[in-house]
Coordinates of C-alpha atoms in Angstrom, one line a residue:
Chain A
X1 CA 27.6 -30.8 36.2
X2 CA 29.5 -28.6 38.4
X3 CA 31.1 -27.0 35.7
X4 CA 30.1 -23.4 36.0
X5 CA 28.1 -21.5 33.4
X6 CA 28.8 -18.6 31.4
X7 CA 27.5 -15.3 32.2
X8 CA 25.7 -13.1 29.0
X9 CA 26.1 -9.7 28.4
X10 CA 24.3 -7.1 26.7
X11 CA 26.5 -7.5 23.9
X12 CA 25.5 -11.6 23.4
X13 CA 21.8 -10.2 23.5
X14 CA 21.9 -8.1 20.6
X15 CA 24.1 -10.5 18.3
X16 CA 21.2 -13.1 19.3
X17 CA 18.6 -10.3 18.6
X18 CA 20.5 -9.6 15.0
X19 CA 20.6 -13.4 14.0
X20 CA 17.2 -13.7 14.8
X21 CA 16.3 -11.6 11.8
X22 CA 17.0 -15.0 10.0
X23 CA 13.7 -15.7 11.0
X24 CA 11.2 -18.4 9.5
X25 CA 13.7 -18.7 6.5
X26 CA 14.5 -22.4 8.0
X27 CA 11.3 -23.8 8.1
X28 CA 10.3 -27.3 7.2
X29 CA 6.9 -29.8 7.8
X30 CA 9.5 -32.0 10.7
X31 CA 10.8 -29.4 13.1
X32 CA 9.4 -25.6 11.8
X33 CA 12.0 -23.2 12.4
X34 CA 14.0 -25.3 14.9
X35 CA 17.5 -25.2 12.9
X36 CA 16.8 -21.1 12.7
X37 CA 16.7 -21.1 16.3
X38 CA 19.7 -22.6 17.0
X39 CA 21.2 -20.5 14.7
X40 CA 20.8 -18.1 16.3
X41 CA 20.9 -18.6 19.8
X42 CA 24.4 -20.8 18.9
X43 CA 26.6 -18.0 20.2
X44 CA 24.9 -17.4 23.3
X45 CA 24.8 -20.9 24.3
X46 CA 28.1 -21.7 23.5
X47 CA 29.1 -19.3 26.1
X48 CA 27.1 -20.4 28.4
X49 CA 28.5 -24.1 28.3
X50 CA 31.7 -24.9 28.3
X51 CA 31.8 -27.9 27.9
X52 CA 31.0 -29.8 24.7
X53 CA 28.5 -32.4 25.7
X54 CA 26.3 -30.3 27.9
X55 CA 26.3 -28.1 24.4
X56 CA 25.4 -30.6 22.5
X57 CA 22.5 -32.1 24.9
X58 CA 21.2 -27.9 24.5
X59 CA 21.5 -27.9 20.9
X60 CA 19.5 -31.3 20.8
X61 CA 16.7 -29.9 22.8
X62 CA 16.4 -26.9 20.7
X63 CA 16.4 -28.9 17.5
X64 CA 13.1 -30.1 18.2
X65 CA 9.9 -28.9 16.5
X66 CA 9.2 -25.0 16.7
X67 CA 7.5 -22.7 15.5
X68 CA 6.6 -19.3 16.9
X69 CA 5.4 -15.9 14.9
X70 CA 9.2 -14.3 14.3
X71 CA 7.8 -11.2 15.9
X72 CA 7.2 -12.2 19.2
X73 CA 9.3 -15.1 19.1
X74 CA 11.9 -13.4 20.7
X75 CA 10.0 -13.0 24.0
X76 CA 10.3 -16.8 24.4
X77 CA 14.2 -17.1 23.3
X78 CA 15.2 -14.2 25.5
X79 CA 13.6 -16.2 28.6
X80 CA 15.1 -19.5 27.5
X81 CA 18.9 -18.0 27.7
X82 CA 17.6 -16.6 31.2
X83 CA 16.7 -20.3 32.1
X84 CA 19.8 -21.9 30.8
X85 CA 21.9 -19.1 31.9
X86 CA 20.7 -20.0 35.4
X87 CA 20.5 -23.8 35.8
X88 CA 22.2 -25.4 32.2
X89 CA 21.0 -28.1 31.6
X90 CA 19.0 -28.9 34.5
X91 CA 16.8 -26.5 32.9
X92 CA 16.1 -28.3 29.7
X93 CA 13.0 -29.5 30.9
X94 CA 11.5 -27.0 31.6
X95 CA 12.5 -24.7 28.7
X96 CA 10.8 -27.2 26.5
X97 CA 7.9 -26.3 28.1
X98 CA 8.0 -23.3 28.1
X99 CA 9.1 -23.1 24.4
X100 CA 6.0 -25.5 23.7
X101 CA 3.4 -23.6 26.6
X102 CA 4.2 -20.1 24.9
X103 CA 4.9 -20.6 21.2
X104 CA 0.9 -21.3 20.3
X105 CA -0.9 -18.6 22.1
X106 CA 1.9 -16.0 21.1
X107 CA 1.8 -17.0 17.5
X108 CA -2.1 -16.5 17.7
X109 CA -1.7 -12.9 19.0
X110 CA 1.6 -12.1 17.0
X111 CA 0.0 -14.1 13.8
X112 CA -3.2 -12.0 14.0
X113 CA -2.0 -8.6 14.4
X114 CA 1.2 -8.8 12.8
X115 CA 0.2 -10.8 9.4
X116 CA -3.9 -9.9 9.6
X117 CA -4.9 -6.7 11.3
X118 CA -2.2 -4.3 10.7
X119 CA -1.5 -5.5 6.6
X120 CA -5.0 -5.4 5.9
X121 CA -6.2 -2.0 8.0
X122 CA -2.5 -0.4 6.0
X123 CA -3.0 -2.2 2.6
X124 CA -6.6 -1.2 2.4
X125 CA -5.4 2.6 2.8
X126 CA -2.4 2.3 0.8
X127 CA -4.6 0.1 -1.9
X128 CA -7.7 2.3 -2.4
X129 CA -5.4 5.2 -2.5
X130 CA -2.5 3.7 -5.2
X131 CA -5.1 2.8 -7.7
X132 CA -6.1 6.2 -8.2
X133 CA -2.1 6.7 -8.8
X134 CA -1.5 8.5 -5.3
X135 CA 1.4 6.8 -3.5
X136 CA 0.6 8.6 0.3
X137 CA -0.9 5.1 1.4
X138 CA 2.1 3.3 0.5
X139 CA 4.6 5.7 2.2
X140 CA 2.4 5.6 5.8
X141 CA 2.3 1.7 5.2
X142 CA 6.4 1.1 4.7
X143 CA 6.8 4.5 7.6
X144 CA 4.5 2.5 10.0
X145 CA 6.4 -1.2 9.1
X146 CA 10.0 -0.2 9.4
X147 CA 9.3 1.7 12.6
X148 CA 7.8 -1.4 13.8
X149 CA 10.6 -3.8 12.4
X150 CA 13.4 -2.0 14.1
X151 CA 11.9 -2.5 17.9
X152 CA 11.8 -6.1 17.1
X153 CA 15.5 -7.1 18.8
X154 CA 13.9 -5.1 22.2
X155 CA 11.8 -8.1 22.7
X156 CA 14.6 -10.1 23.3
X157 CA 16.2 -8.0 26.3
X158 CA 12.7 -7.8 27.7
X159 CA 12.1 -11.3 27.5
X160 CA 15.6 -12.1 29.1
X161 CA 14.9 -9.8 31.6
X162 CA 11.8 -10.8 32.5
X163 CA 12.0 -14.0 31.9
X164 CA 8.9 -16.6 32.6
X165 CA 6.9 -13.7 34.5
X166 CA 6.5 -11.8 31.9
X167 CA 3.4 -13.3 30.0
X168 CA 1.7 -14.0 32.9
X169 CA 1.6 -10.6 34.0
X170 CA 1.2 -9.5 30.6
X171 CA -2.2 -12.6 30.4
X172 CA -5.1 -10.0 31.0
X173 CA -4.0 -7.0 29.4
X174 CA -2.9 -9.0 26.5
X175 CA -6.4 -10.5 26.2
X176 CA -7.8 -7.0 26.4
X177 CA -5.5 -5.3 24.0
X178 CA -6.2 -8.4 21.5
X179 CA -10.0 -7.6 22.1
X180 CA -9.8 -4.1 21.4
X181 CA -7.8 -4.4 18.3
X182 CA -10.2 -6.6 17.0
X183 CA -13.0 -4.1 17.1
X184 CA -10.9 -1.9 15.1
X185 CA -10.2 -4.4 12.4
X186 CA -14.0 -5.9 12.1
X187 CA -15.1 -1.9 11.7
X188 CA -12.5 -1.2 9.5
X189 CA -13.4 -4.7 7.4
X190 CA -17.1 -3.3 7.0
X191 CA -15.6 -0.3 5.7
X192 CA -13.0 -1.9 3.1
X193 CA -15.8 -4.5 2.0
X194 CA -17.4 -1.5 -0.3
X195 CA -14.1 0.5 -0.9
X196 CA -12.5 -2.1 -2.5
X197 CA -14.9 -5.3 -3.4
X198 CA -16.5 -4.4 -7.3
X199 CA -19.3 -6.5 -8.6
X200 CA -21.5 -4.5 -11.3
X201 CA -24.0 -5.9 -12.6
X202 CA -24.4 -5.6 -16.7
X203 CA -28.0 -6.3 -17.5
X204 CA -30.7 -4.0 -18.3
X205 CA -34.4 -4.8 -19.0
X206 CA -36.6 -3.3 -21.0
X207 CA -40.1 -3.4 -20.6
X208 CA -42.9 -1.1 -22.9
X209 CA -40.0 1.1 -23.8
X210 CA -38.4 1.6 -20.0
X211 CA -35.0 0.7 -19.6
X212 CA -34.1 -0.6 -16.0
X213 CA -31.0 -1.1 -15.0
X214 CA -30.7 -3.8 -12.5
X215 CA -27.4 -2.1 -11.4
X216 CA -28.8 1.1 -10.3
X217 CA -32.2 -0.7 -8.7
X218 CA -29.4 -2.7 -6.8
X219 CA -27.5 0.6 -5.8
X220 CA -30.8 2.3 -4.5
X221 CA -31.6 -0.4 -2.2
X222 CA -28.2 -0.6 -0.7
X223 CA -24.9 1.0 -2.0
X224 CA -22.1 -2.2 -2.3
X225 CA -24.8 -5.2 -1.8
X226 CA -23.1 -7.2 -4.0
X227 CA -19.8 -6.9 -2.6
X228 CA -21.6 -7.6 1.0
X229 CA -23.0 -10.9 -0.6
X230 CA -20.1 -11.8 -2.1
X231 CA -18.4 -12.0 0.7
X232 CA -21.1 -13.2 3.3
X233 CA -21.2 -16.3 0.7
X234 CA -17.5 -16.7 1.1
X235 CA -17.4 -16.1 4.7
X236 CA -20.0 -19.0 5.1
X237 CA -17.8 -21.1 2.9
X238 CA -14.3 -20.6 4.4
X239 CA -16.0 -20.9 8.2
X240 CA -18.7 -23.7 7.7
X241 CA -17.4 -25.7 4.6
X242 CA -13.9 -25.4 5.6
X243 CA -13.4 -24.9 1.4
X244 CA -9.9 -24.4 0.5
X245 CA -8.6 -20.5 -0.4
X246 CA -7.1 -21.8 -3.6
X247 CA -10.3 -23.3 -4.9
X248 CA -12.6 -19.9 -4.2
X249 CA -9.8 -17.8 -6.1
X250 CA -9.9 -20.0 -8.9
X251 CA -13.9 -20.7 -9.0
X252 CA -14.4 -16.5 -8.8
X253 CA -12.3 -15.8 -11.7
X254 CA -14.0 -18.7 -13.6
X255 CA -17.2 -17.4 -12.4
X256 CA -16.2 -13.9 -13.4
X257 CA -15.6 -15.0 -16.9
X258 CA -18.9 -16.8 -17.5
X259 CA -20.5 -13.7 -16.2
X260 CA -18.8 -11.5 -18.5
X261 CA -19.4 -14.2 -20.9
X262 CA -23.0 -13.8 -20.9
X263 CA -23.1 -10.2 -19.7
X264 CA -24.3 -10.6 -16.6
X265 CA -21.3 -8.7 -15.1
X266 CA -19.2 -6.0 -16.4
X267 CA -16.1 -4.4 -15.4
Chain B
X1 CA 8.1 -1.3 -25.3
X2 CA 10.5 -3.3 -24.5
X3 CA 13.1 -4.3 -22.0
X4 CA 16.6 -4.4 -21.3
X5 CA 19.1 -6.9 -20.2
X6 CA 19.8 -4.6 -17.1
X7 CA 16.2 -3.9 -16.5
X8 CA 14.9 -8.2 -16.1
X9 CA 17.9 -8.8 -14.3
X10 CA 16.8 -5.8 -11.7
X11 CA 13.7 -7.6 -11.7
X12 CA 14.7 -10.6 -10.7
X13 CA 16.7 -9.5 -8.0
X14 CA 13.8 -7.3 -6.5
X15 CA 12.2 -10.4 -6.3
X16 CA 15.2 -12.4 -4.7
X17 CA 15.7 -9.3 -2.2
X18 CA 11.4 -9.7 -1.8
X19 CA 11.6 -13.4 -0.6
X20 CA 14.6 -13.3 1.3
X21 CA 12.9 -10.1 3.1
X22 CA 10.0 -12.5 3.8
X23 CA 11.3 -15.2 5.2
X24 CA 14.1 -13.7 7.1
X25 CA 14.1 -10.1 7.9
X26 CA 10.3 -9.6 7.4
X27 CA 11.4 -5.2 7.1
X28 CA 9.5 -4.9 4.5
X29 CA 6.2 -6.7 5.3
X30 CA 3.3 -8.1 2.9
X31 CA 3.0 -5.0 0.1
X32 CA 2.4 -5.8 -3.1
X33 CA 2.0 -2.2 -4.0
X34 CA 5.6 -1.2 -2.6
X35 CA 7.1 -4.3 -5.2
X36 CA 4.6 -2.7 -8.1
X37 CA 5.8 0.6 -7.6
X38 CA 9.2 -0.6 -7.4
X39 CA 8.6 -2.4 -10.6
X40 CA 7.3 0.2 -12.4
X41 CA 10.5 2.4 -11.2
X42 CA 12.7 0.1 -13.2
X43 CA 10.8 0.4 -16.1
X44 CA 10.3 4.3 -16.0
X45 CA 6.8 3.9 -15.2
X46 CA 5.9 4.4 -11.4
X47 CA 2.7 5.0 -11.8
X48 CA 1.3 2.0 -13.6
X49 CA 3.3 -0.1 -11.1
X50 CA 1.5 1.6 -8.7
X51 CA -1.8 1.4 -9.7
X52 CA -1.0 -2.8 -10.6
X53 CA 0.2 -3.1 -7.0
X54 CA -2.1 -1.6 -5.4
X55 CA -5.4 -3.7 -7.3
X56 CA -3.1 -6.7 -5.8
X57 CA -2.4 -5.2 -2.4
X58 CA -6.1 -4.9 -2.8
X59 CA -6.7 -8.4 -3.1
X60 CA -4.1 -10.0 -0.7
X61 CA -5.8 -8.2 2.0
X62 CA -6.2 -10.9 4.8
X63 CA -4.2 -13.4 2.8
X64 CA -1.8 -14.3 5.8
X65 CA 1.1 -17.1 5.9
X66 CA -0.3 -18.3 9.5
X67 CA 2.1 -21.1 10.8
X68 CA 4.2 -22.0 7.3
X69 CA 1.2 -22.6 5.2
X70 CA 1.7 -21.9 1.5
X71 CA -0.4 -19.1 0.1
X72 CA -0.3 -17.6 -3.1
X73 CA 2.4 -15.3 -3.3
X74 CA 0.5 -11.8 -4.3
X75 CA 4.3 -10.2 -4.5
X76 CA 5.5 -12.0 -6.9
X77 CA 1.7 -11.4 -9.2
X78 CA 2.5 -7.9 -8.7
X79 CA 6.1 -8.2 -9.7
X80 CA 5.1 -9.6 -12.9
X81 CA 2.3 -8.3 -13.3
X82 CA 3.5 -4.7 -13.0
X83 CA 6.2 -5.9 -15.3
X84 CA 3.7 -7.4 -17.9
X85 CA 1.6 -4.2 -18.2
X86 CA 4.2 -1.4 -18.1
X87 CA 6.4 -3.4 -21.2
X88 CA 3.1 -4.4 -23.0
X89 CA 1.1 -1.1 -22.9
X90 CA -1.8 -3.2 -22.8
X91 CA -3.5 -2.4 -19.3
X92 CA -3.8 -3.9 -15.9
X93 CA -5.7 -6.9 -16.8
X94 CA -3.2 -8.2 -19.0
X95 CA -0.5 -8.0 -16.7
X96 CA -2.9 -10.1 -14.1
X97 CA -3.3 -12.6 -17.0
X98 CA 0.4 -13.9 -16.4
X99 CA 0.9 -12.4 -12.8
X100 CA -1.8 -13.9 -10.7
X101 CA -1.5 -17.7 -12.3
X102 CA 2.2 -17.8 -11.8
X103 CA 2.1 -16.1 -7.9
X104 CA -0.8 -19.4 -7.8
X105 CA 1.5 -21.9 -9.1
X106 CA 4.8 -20.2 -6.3
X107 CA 3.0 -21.9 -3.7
X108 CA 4.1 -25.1 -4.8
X109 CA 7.9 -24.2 -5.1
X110 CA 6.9 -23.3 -1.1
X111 CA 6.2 -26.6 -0.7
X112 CA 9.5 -28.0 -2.4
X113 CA 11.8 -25.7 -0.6
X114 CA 10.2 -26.7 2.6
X115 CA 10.9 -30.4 2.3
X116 CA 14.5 -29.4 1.2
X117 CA 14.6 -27.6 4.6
X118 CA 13.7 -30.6 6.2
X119 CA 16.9 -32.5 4.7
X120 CA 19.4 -28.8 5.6
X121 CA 18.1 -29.2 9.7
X122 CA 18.9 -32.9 9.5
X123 CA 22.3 -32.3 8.3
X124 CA 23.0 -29.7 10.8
X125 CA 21.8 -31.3 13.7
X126 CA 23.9 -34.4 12.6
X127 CA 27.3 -32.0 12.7
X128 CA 26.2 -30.8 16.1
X129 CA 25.8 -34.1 17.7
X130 CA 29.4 -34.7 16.0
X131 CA 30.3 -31.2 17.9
X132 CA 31.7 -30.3 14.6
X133 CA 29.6 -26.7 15.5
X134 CA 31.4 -24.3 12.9
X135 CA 30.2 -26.5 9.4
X136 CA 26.4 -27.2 11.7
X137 CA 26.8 -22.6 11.4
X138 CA 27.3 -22.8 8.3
X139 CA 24.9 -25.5 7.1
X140 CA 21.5 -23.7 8.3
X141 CA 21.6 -20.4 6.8
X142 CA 22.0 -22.1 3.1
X143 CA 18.2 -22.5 3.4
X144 CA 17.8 -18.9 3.9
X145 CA 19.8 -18.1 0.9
X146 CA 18.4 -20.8 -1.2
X147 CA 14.4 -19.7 0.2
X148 CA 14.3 -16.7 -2.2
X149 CA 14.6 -18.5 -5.2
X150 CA 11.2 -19.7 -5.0
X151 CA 10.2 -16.4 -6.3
X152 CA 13.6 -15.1 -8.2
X153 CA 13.3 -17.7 -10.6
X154 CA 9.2 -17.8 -11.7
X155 CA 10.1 -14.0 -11.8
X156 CA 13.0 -14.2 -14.1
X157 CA 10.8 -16.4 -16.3
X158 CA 7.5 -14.9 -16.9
X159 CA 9.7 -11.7 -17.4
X160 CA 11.5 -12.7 -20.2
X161 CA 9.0 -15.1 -22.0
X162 CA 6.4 -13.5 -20.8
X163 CA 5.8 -10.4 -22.7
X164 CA 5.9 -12.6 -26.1
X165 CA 3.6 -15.2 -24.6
X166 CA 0.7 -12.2 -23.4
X167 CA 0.8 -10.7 -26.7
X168 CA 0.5 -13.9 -28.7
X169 CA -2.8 -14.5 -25.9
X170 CA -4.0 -10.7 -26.1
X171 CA -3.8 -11.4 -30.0
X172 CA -6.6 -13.9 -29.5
X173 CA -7.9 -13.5 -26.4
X174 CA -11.7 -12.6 -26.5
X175 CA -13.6 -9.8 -24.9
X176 CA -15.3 -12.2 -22.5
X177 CA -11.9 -13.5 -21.0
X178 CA -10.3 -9.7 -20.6
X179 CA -14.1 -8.4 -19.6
X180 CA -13.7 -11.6 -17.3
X181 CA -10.6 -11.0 -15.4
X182 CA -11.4 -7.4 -14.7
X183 CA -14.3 -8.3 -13.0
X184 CA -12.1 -10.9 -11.4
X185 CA -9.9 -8.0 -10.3
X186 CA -13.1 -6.5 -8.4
X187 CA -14.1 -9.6 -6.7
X188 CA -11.5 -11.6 -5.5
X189 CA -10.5 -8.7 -2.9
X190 CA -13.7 -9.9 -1.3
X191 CA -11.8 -14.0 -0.6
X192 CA -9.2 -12.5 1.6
X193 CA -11.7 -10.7 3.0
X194 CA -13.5 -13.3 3.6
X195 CA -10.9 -15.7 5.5
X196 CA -9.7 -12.4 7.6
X197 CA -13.5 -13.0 9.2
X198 CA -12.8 -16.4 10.2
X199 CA -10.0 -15.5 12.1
X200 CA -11.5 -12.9 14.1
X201 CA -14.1 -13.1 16.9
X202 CA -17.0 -12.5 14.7
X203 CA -19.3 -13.8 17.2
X204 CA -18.8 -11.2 20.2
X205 CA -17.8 -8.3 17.9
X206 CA -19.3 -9.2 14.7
X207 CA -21.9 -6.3 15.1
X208 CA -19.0 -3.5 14.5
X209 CA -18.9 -4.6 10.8
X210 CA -22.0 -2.8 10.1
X211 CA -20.9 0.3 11.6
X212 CA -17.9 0.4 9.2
X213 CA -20.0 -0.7 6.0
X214 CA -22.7 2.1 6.7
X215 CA -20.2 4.6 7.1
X216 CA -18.6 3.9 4.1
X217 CA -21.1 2.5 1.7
X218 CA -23.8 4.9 2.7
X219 CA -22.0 7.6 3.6
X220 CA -18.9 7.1 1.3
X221 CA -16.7 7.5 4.0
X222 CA -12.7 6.3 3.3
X223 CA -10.9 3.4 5.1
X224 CA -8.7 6.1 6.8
X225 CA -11.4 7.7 8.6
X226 CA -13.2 5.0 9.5
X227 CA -9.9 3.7 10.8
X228 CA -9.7 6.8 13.1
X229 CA -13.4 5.7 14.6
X230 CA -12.4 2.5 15.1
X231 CA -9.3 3.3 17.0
X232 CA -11.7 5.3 19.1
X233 CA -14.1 2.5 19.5
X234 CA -10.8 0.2 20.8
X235 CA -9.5 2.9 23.1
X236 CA -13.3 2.8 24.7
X237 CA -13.3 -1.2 25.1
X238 CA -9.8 -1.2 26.3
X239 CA -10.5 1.1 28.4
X240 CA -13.8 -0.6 29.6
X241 CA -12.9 -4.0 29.6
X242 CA -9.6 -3.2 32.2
X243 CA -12.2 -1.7 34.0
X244 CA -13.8 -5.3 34.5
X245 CA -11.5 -7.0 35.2
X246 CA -10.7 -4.9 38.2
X247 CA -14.2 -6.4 39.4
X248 CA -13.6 -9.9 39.3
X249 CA -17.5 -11.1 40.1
X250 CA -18.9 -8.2 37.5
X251 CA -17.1 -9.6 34.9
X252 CA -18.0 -12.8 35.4
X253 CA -21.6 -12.1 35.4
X254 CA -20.9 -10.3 32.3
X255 CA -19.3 -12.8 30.5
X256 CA -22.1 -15.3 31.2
X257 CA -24.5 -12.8 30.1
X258 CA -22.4 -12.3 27.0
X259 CA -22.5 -16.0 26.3
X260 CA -25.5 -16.4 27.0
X261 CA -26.7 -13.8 24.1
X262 CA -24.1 -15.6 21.7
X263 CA -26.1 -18.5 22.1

């Protein structure tokens, strides 16, 4: 125990923050991306113990289960080497906790705006615009993600620097800034429902002569009903039912195909 | 048309450089229309890889892999499928014939590779406890490595067999089955959609959906612009809501108010 511990440098940082870009790559149902972790924090925390065993008890308490969203992931690692920097292995304890205290609610934020908002307000743009053969959406979309992927290793020296503080100073702006970029998503959901959801309905009625065209009766009473149905109906499914994702593609294209089967829908 | 030795094996690699992307160095993100475009550049045809990816970007919006679940993988659809419908000639909805079934069926390869995973940690944290550190280095990143195959190989597949395979279908297929799957196309955007919702707080900001629907259903607004308003509309409650929480007590009494209306 009195063996003293190894100081990082800036240098140790950014080879942890480059082998982090191995990411979720390791992940498996007993211990999520646990192996990944070590991986690479291994340099780091070899330097910081020198002597085998106390290694070994480190490596041990990071093989257990984690799993964090790879963005902000980061935040918690760079505090851990600030913890085990400090105190070794007196500070396993407490690292686990923190590793386990932090990883859920920043994979909710990180999950949500990472993998949700951000793909789906870009894909929409990018989406509606490549099907009419105009690539513009797509360049903003990769402009906006690489510019985004290259300030991921940052998180690490601001989460070694700042160590446990950090998220609880961060709690209420975090909370607000979560808040406000959910209002931009649900508007911008409202709008993508009748951009980019089709149904048309095929049928036409004739009565004494008049053809009616349940279509454009449909299209005077509200522009993209359908679409709003559809996924109201799905919505109510997903959230209520708990129905699996799988299940709803498959039952809409078999649905589809009866429809266009027996002309109720067309393309 | 067809394709060359060079071109599938250019295919198949975009979609072991896609997976490893994914699962490792995430630079790339979730875009189906950047791997149709990409695609359709190996084949001399961006545009129809375009136009495939992006009715797939379409419907992967809100798809996420939250916390390791297995999803359908929309990439490797739009690999394929962009693949499918440049060499056949024979439209979008023929290429979604083979694409989207096979980027179905990749979820279950997710699974396999996962539980292979589990055995690559076991092994390494067994060299570790036998401080034998430099083969416990080497042992973890074989499952990055090994990850991307889940895609490379259904890829390398439906790329070589499946141009014959859509022609002998599109030979028989009905008009109810192609009819069918474009107005699948339509639709299934509306599933992602869908499960987006029930990730976000639909109960406290739910209202804000109309707003974007009117503007662009009624008004025929696009996305972009109606992104613009709702960055406005987040600035304001950012804004506002730092504003509460200076004033402890206010917000409090506002919360309850809020909750009280939820109810």
């Amino acid at each position: 125990m009195s063996e003293p511990l190894g100081k990082l440098n800036k240098r140790d940082l950014i080879k942890t923050a480059l082998r982090h870009y191995i990411g979720v790559s390791t992940y498996n149902y007993d211990t999520g991306t646990a192996s990944g972790l070590v991986w690479e924090m291994f340099p780091a925390l070899r330097k910081i113990y020198k002597k085998d065993d106390d290694l070994v008890q480190s490596l041990n308490n990071h093989f257990k289960f984690y799993n964090c969203n790879p963005w902000l992931s980061p935040l918690i690692t760079g505090a851990t080497l600030a913890m085990e920097e400090k105190n070794g292995i007196q500070s396993l304890e407490a690292v686990q906790n923190l590793k386990v205290g932090l990883m859920g609610p920043l994979s909710g934020i990180g999950d949500t705006i990472i993998w949700v908002m951000i793909p789906t307000i870009l894909g929409a743009i990018a989406g509606s615009m490549g099907q009419k053969g105009d690539p513009t959406g797509l360049f903003l979309f990769l402009f906006l993600w690489l510019l985004m992927s290259f300030t991921r290793p940052y998180l690490y020296i601001i989460g070694y620097k700042s160590g446990t503080n950090l998220i609880s100073n961060l709690g209420d702006s975090l909370k607000s800034f979560t808040d406000a970029i959910s209002i931009l998503g649900i508007t911008v959901i409202g709008s993508i429902i009748s951009t980019t959801v089709k149904v048309n309905v095929g049928w036409q009625f004739v009565r004494s002569g008049v053809k009616v065209n349940l279509q454009d009766i449909l299209n005077k009473l509200c522009p993209s009903l359908l679409p709003a149905i559809v996924v109201l109906i799905l919505y109510l499914l997903l959230k209520n039912k708990k129905a699996k994702m799988g299940w709803l593609i498959v039952g809409i294209i078999i649905i589809s195909m009866a429809g266009a089967a027996v002309g109720l829908f067309k393309a | 048309m067809g394709m060359s030795f060079l071109q599938a094996s250019s295919i198949t690699l975009l979609a072991y450089i896609y997976n490893l992307d994914r699962h490792a160095t995430q630079f790339f993100g979730k875009m189906p229309i950047l791997y149709g475009a990409i695609t359709g550049m190996i084949l001399g045809d961006v545009k129809t890889g375009l136009m495939v990816g992006a009715t797939l970007q379409l419907m992967s919006l809100g798809v996420a892999n939250i916390g390791g679940s297995s999803m359908p993988d929309y990439i490797v659809a739009a690999i394929i499928s962009a693949a499918i419908s440049v060499t056949t000639g024979k439209g979008i909805a023929a290429g979604m014939a083979i694409g989207l079934p096979v980027g179905m069926l990749t979820m279950n390869l997710d699974v396999i590779v996962k539980l292979i995973n589990s055995a690559i940690a076991k092994k390494a944290q067994t060299f570790a406890n036998r401080k034998q550190f430099g083969k416990m280095q080497k042992m973890i990143p074989i499952a990055t490595f090994m990850y991307p195959l889940e895609a490379a190989l259904p890829v390398f597949l439906a790329v070589v067999f499946g141009k014959t395979v859509v022609e002998s279908i599109l030979n028989f297929m009905p008009q109810w089955f192609t009819v069918g799957l474009n107005v699948a196309g339509g639709m299934l955007p509306a599933v992602g959609i869908a499960m987006l919702l029930v990730y976000m707080p639909m109960k406290r900001y739910g209202y804000w959906i109309i707003i974007g629907f009117v503007l662009s259903a009624f008004l025929k607004m696009p996305v972009l612009g109606v992104a613009l308003l709702g960055c406005a509309a987040a600035v304001n409650q950012f804004k506002n809501e730092n504003t509460h929480n200076t004033n402890v007590t206010a917000t409090m009494a506002n919360l309850n108010k809020e909750d009280m209306e939820d109810e």
